[in-house]
PDB file of C-alpha atoms in Angstrom:
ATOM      1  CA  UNK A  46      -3.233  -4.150  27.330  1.00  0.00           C
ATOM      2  CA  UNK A  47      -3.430  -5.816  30.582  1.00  0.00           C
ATOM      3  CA  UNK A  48      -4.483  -8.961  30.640  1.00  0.00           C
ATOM      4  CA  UNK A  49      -3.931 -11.922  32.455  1.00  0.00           C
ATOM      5  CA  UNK A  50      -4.041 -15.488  30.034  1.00  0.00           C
ATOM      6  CA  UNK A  51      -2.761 -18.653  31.332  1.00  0.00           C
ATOM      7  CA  UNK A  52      -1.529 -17.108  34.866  1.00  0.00           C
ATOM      8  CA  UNK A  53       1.328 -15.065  32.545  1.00  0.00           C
ATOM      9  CA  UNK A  54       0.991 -11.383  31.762  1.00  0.00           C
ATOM     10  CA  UNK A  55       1.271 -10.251  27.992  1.00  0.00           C
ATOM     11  CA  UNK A  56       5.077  -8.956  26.742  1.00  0.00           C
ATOM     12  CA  UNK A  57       3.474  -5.923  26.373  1.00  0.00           C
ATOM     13  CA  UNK A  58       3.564  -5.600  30.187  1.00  0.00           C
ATOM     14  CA  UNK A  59       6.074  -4.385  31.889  1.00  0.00           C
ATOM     15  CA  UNK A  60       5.377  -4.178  35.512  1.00  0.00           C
ATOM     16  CA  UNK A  61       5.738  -7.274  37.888  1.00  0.00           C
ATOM     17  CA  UNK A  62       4.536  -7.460  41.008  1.00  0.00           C
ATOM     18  CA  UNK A  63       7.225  -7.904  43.993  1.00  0.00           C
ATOM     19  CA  UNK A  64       5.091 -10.479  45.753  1.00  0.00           C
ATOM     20  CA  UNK A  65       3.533 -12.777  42.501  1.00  0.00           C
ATOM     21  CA  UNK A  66      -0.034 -14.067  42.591  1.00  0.00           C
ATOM     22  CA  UNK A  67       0.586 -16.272  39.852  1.00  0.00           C
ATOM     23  CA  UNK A  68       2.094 -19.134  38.557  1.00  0.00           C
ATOM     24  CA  UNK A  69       5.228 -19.397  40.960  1.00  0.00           C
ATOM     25  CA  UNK A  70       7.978 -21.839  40.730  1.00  0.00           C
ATOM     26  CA  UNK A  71       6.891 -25.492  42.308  1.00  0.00           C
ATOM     27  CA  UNK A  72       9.353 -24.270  45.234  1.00  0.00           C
ATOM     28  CA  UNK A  73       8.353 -20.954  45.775  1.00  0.00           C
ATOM     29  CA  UNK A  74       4.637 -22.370  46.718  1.00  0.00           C
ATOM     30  CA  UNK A  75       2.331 -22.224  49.938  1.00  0.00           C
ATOM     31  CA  UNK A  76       2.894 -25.649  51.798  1.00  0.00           C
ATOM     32  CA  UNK A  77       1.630 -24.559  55.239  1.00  0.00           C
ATOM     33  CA  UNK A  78       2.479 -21.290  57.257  1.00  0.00           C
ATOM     34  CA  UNK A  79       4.819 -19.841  59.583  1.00  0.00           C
ATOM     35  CA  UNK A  80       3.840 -21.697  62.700  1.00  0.00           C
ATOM     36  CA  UNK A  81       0.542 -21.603  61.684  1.00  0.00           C
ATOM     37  CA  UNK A  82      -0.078 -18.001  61.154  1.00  0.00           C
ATOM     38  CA  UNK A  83      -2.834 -17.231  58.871  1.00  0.00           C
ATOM     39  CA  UNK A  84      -1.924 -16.279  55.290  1.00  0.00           C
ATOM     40  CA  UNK A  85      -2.674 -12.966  54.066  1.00  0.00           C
ATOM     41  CA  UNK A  86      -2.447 -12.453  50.625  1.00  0.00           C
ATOM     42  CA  UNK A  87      -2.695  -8.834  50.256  1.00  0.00           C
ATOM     43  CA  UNK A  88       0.625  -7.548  51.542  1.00  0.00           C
ATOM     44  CA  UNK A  89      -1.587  -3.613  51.405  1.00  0.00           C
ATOM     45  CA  UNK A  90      -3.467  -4.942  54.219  1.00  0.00           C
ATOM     46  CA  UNK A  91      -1.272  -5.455  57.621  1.00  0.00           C
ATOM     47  CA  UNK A  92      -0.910  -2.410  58.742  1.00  0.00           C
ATOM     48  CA  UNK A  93      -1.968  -3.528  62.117  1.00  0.00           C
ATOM     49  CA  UNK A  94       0.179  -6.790  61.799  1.00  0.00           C
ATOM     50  CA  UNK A  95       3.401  -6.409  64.221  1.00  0.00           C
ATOM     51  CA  UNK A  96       4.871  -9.900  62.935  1.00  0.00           C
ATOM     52  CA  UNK A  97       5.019 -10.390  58.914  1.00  0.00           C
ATOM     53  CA  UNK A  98       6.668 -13.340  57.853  1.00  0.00           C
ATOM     54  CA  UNK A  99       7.751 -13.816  54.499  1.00  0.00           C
ATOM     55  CA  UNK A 100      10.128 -16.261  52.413  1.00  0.00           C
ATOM     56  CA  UNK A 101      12.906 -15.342  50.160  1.00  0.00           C
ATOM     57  CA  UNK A 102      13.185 -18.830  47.867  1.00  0.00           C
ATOM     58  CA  UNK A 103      16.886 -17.796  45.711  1.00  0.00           C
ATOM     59  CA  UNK A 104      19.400 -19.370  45.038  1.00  0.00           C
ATOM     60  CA  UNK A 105      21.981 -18.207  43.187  1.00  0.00           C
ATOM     61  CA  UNK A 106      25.314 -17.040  45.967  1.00  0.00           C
ATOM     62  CA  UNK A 107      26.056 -20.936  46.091  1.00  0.00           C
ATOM     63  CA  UNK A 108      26.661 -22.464  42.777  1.00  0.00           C
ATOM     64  CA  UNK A 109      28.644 -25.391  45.078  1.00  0.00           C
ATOM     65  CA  UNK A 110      25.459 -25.982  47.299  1.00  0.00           C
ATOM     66  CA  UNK A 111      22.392 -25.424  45.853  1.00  0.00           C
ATOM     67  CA  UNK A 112      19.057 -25.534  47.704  1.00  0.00           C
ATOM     68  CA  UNK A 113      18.782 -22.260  49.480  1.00  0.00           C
ATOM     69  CA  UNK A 114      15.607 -22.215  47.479  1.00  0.00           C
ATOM     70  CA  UNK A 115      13.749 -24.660  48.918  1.00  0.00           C
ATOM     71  CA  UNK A 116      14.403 -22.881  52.567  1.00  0.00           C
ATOM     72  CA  UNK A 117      11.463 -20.570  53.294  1.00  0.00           C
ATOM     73  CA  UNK A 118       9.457 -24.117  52.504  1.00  0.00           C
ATOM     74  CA  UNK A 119      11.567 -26.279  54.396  1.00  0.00           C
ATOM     75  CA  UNK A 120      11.248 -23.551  57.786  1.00  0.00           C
ATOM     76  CA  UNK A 121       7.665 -23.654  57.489  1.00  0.00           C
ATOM     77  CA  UNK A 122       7.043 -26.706  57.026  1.00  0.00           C
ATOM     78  CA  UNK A 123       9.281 -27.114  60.481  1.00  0.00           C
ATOM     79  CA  UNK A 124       7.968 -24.559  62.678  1.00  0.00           C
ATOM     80  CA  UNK A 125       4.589 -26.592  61.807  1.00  0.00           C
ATOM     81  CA  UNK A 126       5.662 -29.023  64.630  1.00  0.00           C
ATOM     82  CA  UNK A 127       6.113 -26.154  67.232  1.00  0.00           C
ATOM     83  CA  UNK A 128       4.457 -24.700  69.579  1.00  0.00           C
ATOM     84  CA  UNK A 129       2.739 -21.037  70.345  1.00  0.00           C
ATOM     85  CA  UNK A 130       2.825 -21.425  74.214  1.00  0.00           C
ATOM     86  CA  UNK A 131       5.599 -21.576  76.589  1.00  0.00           C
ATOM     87  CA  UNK A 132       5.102 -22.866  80.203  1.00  0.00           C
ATOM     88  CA  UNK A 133       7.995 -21.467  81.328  1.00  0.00           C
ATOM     89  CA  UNK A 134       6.714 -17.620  80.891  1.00  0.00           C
ATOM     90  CA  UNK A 135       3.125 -19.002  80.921  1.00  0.00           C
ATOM     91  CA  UNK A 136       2.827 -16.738  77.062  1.00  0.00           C
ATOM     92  CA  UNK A 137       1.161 -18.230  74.155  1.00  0.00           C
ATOM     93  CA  UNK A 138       2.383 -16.194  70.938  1.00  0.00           C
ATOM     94  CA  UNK A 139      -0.369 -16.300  68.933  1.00  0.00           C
ATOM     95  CA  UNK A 140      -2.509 -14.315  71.608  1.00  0.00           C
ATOM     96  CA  UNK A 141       0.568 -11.621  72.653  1.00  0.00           C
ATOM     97  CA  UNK A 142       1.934 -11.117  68.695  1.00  0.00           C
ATOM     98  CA  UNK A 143       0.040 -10.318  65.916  1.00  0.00           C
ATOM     99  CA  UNK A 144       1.650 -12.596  63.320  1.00  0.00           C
ATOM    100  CA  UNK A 145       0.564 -13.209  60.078  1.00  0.00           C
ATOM    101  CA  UNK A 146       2.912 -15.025  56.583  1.00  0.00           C
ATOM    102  CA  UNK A 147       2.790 -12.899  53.630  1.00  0.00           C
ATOM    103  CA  UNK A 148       4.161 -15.718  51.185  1.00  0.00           C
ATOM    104  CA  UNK A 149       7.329 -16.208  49.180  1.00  0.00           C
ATOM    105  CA  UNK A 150       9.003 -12.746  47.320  1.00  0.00           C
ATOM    106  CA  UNK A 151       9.068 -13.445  43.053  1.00  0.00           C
ATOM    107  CA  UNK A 152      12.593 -14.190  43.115  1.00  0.00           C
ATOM    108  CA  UNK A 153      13.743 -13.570  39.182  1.00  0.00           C
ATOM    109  CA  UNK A 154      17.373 -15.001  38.661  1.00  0.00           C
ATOM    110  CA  UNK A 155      17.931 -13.071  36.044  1.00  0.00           C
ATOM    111  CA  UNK A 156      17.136  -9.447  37.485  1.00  0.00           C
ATOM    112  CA  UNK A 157      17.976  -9.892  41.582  1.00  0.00           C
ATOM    113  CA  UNK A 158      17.840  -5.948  41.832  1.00  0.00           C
ATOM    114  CA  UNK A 159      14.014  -6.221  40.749  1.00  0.00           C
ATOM    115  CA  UNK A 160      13.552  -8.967  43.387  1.00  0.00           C
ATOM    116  CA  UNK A 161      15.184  -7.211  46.066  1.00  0.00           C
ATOM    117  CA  UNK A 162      13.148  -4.042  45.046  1.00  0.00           C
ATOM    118  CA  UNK A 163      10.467  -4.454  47.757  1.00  0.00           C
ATOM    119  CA  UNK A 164       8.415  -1.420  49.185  1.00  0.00           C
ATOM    120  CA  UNK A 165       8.463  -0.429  52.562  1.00  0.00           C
ATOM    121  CA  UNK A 166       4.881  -0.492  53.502  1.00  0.00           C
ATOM    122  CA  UNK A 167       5.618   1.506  57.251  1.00  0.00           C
ATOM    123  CA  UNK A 168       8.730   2.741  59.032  1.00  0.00           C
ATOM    124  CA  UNK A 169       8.086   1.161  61.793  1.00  0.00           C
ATOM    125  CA  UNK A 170       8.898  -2.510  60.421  1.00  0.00           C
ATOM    126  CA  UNK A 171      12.022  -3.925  61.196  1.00  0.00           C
ATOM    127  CA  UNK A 172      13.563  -6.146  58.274  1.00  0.00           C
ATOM    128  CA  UNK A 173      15.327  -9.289  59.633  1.00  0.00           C
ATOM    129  CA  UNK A 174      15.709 -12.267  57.630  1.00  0.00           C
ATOM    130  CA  UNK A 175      16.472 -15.986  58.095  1.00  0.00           C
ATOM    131  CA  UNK A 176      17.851 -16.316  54.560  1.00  0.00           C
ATOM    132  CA  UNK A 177      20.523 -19.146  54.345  1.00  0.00           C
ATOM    133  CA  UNK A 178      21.716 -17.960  50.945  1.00  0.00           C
ATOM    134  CA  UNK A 179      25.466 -16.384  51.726  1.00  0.00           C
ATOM    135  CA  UNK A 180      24.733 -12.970  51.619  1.00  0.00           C
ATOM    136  CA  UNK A 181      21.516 -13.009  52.794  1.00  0.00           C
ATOM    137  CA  UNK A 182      21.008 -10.003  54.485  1.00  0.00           C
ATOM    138  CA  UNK A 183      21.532  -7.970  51.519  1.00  0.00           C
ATOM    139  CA  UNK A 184      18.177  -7.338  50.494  1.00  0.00           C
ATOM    140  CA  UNK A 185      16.903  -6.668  54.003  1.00  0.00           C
ATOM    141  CA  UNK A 186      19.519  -3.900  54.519  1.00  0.00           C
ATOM    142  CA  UNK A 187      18.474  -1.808  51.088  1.00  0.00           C
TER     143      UNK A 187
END
């Protein structure tokens, strides 16, 4: 049985999506896009996208300095007050890039191999990451 009650999946389920369309922590929510990109919900459809942005809200590497969470917010929210064009090549990047944010991952504290289990939707994407959390690049190098 696979049904969906109060945005939480029965026990009897086992399988989790890797990017959640439910009930996500209050910082692991959409407050704005990646300089205004649209949002694209259905990571299955950007196979033409070059540019897919997506956020990474963990933090468990510093137990001295939390916050890490809060960062794929905190860079959106940012890169809100930027601009696409630049005078000095004369290139907007919204008409040269296709670019599009794909949300936050499901980050689940207790099972990080789960959360960094994310499928490769085409060989030709590069992962790179902007994760502050020390050891950030881990996931992106699996």
């Amino acid at each position: 049985m696979n049904t969906v009650r109060s945005g939480l999946r029965e026990l009897d389920d086992r399988t989790l999506s890797t990017f959640a369309r439910s009930e996500l922590p209050h910082f692991a929510g959409e407050r704005g896009t990646f300089l205004k990109s649209p949002f694209t919900e259905n990571v299955h459809d950007i196979a033409d996208v070059e540019v897919a942005i997506f956020g990474v809200p963990l933090d468990a590497g510093a137990t001295y300095r939390p916050g890490a969470r809060f960062g794929p917010r905190g860079i959106r929210r940012a890169t809100n007050l930027f601009g696409t064009y630049s005078y000095e090549l004369r290139v907007d990047l919204r008409e040269q890039l296709n670019v599009v944010d794909i949300g936050d991952v499901l980050t689940i504290p207790g099972n990080l191999e789960k959360s960094f289990d994310i499928e490769v939707l085409d060989a030709g994407f590069v992962p790179g990451t902007g994760w502050p959390e020390p050891g950030g690049l881990l996931p992106a190098r699996r």
